[in-house]
XYZ file of C-alpha atoms in Angstrom:
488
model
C 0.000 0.000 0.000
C 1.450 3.279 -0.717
C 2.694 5.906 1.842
C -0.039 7.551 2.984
C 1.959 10.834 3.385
C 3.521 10.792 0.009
C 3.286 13.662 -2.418
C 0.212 13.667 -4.635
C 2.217 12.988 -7.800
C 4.489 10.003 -6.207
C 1.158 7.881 -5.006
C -0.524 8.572 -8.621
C 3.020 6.963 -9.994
C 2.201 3.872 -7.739
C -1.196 3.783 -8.840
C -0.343 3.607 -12.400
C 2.629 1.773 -12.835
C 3.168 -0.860 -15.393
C 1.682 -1.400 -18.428
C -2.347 -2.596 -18.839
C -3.569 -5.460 -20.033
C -3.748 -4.627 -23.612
C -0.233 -3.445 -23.505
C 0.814 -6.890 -22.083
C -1.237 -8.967 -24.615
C 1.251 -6.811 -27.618
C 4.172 -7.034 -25.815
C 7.301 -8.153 -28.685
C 10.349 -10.320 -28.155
C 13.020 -8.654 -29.825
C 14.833 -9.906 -32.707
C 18.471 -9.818 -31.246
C 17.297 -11.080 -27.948
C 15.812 -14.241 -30.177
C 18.728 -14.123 -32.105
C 21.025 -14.069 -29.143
C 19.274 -16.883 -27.122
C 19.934 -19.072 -30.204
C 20.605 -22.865 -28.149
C 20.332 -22.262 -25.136
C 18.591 -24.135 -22.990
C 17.821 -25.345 -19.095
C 21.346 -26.690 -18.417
C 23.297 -27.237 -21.795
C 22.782 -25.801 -25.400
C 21.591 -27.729 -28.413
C 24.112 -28.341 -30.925
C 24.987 -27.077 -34.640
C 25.339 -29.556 -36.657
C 23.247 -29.462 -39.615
C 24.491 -27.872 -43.040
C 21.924 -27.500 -45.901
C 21.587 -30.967 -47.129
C 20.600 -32.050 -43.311
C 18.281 -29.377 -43.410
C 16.737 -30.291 -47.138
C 16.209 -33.836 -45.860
C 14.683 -32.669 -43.054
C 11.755 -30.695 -44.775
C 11.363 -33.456 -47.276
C 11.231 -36.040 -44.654
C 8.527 -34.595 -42.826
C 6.707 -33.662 -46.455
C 7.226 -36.392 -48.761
C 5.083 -39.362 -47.964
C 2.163 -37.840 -46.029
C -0.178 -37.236 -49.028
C 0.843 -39.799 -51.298
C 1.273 -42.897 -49.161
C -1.566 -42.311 -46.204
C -4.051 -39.429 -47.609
C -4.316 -40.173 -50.841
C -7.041 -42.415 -50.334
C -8.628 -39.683 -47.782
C -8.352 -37.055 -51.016
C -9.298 -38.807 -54.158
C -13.512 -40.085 -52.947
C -13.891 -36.112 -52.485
C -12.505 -34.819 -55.844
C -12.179 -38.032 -58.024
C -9.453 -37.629 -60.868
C -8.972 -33.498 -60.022
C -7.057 -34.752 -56.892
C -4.301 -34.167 -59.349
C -5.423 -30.450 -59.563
C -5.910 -30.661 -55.471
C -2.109 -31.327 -55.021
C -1.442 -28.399 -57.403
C -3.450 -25.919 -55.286
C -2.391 -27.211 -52.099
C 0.968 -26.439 -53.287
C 0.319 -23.542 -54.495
C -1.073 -22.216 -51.380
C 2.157 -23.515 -49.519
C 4.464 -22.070 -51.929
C 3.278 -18.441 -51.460
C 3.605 -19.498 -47.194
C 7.075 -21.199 -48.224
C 8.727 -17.612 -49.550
C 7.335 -15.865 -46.252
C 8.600 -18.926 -44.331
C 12.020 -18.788 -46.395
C 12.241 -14.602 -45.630
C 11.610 -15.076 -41.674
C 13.879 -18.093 -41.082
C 16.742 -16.009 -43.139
C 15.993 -12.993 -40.961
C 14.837 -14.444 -37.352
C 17.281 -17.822 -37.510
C 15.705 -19.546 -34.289
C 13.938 -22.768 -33.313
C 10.626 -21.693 -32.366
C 9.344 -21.406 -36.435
C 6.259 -19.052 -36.678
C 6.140 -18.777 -32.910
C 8.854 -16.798 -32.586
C 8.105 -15.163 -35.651
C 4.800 -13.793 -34.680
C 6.475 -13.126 -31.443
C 8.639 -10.287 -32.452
C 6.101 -8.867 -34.808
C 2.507 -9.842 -33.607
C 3.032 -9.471 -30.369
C 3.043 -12.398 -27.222
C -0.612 -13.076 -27.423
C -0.664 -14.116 -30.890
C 2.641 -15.669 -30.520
C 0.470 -18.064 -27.837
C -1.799 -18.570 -30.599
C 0.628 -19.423 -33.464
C 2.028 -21.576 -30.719
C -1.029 -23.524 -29.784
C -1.957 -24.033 -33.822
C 1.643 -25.511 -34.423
C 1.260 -27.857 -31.170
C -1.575 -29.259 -33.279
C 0.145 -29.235 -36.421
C 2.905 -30.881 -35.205
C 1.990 -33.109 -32.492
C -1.690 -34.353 -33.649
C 0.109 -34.661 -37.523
C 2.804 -37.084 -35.916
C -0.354 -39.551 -34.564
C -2.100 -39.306 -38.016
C 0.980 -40.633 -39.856
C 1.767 -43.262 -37.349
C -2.016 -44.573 -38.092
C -0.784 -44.931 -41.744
C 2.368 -46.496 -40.746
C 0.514 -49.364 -39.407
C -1.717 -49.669 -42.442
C 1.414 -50.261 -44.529
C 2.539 -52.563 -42.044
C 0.062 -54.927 -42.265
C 0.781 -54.892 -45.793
C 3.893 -55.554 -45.318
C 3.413 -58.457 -43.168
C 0.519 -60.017 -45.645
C 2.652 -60.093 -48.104
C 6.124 -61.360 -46.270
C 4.642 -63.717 -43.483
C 1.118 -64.095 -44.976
C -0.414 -62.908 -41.661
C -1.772 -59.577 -40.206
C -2.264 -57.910 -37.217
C -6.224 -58.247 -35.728
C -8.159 -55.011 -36.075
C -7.975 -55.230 -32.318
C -4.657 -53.960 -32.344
C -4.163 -52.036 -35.600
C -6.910 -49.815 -35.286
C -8.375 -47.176 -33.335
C -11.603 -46.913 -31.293
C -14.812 -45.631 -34.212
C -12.321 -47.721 -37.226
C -13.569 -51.373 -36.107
C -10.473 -51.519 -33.347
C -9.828 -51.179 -29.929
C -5.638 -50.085 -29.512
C -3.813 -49.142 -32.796
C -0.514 -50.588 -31.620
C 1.679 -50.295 -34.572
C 0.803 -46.872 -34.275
C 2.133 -46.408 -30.786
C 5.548 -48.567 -31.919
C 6.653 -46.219 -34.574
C 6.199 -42.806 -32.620
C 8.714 -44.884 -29.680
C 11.238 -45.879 -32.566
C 11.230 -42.228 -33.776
C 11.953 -40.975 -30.063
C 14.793 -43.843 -29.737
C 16.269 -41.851 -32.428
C 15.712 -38.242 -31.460
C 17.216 -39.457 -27.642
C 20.354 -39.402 -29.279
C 20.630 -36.175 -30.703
C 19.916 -33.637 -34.276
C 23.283 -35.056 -36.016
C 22.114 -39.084 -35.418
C 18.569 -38.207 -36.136
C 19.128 -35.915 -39.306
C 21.116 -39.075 -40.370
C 18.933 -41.632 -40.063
C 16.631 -39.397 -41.551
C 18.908 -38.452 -44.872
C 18.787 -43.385 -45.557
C 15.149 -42.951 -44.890
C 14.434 -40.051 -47.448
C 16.575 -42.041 -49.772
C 14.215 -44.787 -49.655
C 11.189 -42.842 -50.288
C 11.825 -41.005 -52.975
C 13.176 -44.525 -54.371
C 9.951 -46.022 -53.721
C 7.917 -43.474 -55.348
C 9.677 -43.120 -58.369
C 9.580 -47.274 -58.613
C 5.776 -46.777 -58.065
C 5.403 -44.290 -61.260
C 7.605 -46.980 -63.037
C 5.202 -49.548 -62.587
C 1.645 -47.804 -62.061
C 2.380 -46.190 -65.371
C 1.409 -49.556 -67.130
C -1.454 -49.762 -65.793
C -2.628 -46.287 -66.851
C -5.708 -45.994 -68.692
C -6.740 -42.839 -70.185
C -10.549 -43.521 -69.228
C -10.136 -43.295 -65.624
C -9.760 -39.669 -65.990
C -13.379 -39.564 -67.754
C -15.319 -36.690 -65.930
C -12.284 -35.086 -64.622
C -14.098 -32.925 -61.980
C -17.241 -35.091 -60.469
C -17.747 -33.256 -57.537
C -17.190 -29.940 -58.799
C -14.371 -27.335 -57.599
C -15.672 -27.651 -53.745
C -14.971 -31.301 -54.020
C -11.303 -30.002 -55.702
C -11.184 -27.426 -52.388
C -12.176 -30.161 -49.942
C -9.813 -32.140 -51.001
C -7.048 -29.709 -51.406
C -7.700 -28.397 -47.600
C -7.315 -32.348 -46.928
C -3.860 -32.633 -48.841
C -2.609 -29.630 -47.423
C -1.683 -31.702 -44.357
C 0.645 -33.242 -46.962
C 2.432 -29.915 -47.307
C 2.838 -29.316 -43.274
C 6.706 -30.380 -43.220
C 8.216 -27.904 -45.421
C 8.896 -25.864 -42.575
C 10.341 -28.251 -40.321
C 13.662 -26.884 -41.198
C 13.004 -23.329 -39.754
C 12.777 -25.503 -36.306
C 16.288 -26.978 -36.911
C 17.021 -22.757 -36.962
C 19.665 -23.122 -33.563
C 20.885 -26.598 -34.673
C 22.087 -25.294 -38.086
C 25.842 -24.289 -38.872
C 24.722 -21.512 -41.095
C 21.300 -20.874 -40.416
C 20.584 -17.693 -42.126
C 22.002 -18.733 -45.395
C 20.694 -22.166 -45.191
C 17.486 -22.111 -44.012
C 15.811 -20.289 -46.802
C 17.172 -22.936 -49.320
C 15.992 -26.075 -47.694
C 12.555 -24.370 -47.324
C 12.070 -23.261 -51.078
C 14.371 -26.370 -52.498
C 11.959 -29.281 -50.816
C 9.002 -27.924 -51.377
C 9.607 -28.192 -55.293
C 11.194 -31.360 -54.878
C 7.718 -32.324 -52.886
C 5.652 -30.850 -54.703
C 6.774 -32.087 -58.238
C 6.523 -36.133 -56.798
C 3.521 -35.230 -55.341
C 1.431 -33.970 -58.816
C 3.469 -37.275 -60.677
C 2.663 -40.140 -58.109
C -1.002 -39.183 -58.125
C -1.792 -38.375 -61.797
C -0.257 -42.521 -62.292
C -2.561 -43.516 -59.206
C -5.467 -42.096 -60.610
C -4.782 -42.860 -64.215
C -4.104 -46.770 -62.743
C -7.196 -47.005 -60.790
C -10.768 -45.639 -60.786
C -11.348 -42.981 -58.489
C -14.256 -44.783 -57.037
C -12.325 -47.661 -55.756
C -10.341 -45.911 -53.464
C -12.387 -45.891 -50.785
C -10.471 -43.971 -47.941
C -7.939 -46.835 -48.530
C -4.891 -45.957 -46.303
C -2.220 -48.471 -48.213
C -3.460 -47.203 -51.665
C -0.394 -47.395 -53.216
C 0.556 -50.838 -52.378
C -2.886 -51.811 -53.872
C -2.135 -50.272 -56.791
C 0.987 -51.553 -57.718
C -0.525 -55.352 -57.073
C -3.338 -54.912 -58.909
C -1.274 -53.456 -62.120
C 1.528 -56.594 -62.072
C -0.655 -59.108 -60.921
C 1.835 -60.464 -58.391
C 1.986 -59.905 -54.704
C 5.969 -58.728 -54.376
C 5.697 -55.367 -55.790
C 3.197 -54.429 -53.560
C 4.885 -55.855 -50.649
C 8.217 -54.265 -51.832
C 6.413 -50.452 -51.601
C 4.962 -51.522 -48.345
C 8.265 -51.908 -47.049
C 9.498 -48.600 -48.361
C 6.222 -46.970 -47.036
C 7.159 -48.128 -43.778
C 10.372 -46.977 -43.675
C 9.315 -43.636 -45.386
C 6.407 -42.919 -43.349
C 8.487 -43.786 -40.469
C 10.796 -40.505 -41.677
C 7.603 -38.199 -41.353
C 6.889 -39.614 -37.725
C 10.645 -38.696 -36.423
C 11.007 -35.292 -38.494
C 7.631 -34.335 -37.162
C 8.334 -35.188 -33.486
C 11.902 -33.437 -33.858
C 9.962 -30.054 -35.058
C 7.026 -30.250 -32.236
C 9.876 -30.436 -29.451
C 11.557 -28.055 -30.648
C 8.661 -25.683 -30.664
C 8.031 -26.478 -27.462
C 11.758 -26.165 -26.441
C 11.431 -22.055 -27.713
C 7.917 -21.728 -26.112
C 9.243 -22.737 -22.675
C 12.518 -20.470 -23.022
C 10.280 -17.817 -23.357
C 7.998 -19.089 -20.218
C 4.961 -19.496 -21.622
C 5.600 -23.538 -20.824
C 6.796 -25.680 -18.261
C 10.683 -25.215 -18.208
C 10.782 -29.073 -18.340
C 10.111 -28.421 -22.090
C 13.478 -26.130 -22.575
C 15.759 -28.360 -21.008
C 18.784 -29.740 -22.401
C 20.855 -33.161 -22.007
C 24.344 -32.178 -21.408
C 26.105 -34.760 -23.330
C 23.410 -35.541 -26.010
C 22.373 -32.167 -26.573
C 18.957 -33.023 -26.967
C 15.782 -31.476 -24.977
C 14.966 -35.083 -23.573
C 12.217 -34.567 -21.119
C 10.557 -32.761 -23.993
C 11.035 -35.546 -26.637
C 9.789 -38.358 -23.515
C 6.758 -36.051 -22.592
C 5.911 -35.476 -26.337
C 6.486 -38.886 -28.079
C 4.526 -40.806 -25.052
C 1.351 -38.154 -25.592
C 1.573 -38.317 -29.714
C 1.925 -42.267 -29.418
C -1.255 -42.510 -27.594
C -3.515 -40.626 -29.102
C -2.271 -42.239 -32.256
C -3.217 -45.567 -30.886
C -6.922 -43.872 -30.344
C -8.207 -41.568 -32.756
C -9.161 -42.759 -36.382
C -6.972 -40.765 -39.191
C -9.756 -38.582 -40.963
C -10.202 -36.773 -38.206
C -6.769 -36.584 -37.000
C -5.822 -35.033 -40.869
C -8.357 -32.220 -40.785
C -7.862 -31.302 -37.002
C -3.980 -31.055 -38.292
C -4.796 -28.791 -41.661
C -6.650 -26.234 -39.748
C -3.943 -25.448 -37.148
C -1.600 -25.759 -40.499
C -3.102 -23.046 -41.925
C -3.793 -20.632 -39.441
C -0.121 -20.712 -38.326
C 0.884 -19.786 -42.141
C -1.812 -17.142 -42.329
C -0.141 -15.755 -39.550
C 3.477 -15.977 -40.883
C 2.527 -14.315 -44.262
C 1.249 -11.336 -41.687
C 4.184 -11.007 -39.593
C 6.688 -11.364 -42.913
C 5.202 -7.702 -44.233
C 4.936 -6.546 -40.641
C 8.320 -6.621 -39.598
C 9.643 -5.287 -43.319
C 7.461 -2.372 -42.222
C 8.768 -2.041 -38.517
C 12.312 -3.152 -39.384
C 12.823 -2.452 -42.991
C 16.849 -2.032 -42.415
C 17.195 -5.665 -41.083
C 19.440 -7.885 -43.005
C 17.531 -10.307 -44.966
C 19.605 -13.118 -46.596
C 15.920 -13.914 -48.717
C 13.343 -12.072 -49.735
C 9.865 -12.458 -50.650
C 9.219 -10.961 -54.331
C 6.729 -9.072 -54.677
C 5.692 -7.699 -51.003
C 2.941 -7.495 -49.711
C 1.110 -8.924 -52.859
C 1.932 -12.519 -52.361
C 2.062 -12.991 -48.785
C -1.115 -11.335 -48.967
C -2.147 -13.836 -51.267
C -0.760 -16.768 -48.998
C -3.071 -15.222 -46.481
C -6.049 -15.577 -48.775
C -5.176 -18.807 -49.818
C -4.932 -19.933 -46.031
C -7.941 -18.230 -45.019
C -9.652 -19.709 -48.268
C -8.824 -23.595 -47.623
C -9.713 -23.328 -43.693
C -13.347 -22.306 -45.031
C -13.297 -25.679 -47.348
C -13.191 -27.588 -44.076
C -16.031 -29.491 -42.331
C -17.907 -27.634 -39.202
C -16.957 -30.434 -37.324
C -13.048 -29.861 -38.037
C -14.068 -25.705 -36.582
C -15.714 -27.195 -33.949
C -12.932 -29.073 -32.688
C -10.727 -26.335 -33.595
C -12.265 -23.702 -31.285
C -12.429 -26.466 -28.528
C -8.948 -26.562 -29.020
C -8.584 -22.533 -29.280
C -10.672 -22.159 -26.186
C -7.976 -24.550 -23.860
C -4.977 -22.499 -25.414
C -6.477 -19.868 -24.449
C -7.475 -20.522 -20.268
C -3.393 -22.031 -20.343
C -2.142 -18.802 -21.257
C -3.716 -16.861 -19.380
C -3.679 -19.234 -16.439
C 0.233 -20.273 -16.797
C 1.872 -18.208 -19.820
C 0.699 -14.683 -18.956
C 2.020 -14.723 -15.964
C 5.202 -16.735 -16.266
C 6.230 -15.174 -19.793
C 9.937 -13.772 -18.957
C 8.998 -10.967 -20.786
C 6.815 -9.857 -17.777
C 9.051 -9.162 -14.617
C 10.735 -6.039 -16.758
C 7.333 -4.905 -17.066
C 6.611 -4.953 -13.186
């Protein structure tokens, strides 16, 4: 309480000291003090090791694979044959996010993504919110490819062993199953890996990408045979909003391109780096993407998909007649799916690792193994929660929850891209996006376009999701942010 025999103007000082709520809500993170925490953590530092190759693989790893070897089938019963022309707009509404992306990761070189991107533009409570949208991107995305992973793998064992695994235990609660356990396996293999730290992961990762991209172009080899021009009769059944649908769908296919601007204080030269791995996998992604499923289509009837999660596989059976090629891709959709699982987890912890250094998380989240140089709590807390609700939540809705929280983060990245050239237009930028602020505000559109395609059950869940962000910050971030005692 103040002195009650203080002058007039000193107790008025008291009384209004500190800045108000609104104030607090906008309150920015400086560049150089992002810059400048770069690695450090809660008892050790992460580690550079990554040059741009690491960082390429990276992206692709969490891209490539997604779309073409689990959605697919989730895509093509909504737009039949256009799923072709779904891939291309999905891709074109990631490209215009990729050059903002490619800009802020050149400029703002930290782990924290579109976090910490909206956090020295936006201000901390959108930051929270860009935060809370890639904790679904990230961590619910990592459970939706493990439930492909097991799809494949019961392909895989068909055609190797000539047995599968019961429904019991390779599916989820609401898809005829009771404990998707193949599901759960994968996401603990991919923390194995991430225990040990970026370098071992990034190179398990670089065999695994290898693979994939081996096993796609093998696919187009084959399917191609099997093409028949008919199947592409009545290109566009279902109009352009069954083309949008299934574009908002795919565009979970898209959501790893900027796993590399996580890997921003684990890379030798981030700010020359970065930008490249972003733009150069999302073309390389991109271009597989429109190939494998123009052959898919053109080998099988759109109708016969049927949500079919091992599509591919299928495929290539059905074109050669004979069981091995199908059980060969299986076996390179395991190990590439298994590539999206561990690049995913890598990005979501260390999301969380830059949301805790900032205090808007436990600290348990920003802590960092001495001799590993890995944030292992955080890859423990995350893998266990990812692997479970993999194990209980069916795929479709796992994909759309993931898109929505996709998009709203890169809405808010193609904001904060023109909002810092306006507040910091002397910064050096080692990229930068043409034409600004046409096309990030056309990434914005696009974003803000696709979220619209998707169901009211997807919003529903989304706000539910919005709604608990929301009480945590303001319960625990708010107060905890280390931004707030210098405000005191």
């Amino acid at each position: 309480m103040p002195d009650q025999g203080a002058p007039l103007k000193d107790r008025t000082r008291t009384r209004t000291a500190g800045p108000g709520l609104g104030a607090r809500l906008m309150r920015r993170k400086p560049v150089e003090i992002l810059v400048a925490e770069g690695g450090h953590g809660e008892g050790g530092t992460l580690r550079r090791t990554l040059g741009l190759w690491q960082l390429t693989m990276i992206s692709i790893g969490a891209t490539l694979g997604t779309g073409i070897f689990v959605v697919l089938g989730e895509a093509v019963p909504k737009a039949g044959p256009a799923v072709t022309l779904s891939f291309v707009i999905a891709g074109l509404t990631a490209l215009f996010s990729a050059l903002s992306y490619a800009e802020l990761a050149g400029t703002i070189p930290v782990a924290g993504s579109s976090y910490s991107y909206a956090y020295a533009t936006l201000g901390e409570l959108i930051a929270w919110i860009c935060g809370w949208c890639l904790i679904l991107e990230y961590g619910v995305s990592v459970a939706a490819v493990a439930v492909g992973w097991g799809q494949y793998l019961n392909e895989l064992l068909d055609g190797t062993l000539g047995v599968t695994l019961p429904d019991a235990l390779s599916a989820p609660p609401g898809d005829g199953g009771v404990f998707n356990l193949p599901a759960l396996i994968v996401v603990l293999l991919a923390m194995a890996l991430l225990l040990g730290g970026a370098r071992e992961s990034a190179r398990a990762n670089t065999v695994m990408v290898g693979v994939k991209i081996a096993a796609l172009v093998l696919f187009c080899a084959i399917g191609v045979q099997g093409f028949r021009s008919g199947n592409y009769h009545d290109f566009m059944p279902l109009g352009m909003a069954g083309v949008s649908a299934a574009g908002a769908t795919l565009f979970f296919s898209y959501i790893g391109f900027d796993a590399a601007s996580t890997a921003g204080e684990e890379a030798k030269n981030a700010q020359r780096d970065l930008p490249r791995a972003i733009m150069l996998s999302l073309v390389i992604v991109t271009a597989l993407y429109v190939l494998v499923a123009a052959v898919a289509v053109g080998a099988r009837p759109w109708r016969r998909f049927n949500d079919s999660e091992a599509a591919l596989a299928q495929i290539m059976r059905d074109v050669t007649g004979q069981a091995f090629w199908g059980t060969l891709l299986a076996f390179c959709a395991v190990i590439a799916i298994a590539s999206v699982v561990l690049t995913v987890l890598y990005g979501q912890t260390r999301i969380l690792f830059a949301m805790a250094r900032d205090g808007l998380v436990p600290k348990v989240f920003a802590r960092v193994h001495p001799i590993s140089g890995a944030p292992r709590a955080n890859t423990v807390i995350v893998s266990l929660f990812c692997g479970v609700l993999a194990a209980a939540i069916p795929l479709g809705q796992l994909a759309d929850a993931t898109s929505i929280g996709t998009l709203f983060a890169f809405a808010l990245v193609n904001v904060a891209v023109v909002v810092l050239r306006r507040t910091r237009p002397s910064m050096p930028r080692t990229f930068r996006v043409p034409l600004s602020p046409v096309l990030p505000a056309l990434g914005f559109a696009f974003c803000v376009w696709m979220m619209g395609s998707l169901s009211t059950v997807t919003w529903v869940v989304f706000g539910a999701w919005m709604a608990v962000g929301l009480v945590f910050y303001f319960g625990y971030g708010h107060r905890r942010s280390r931004l707030a005692p210098s405000e005191n």
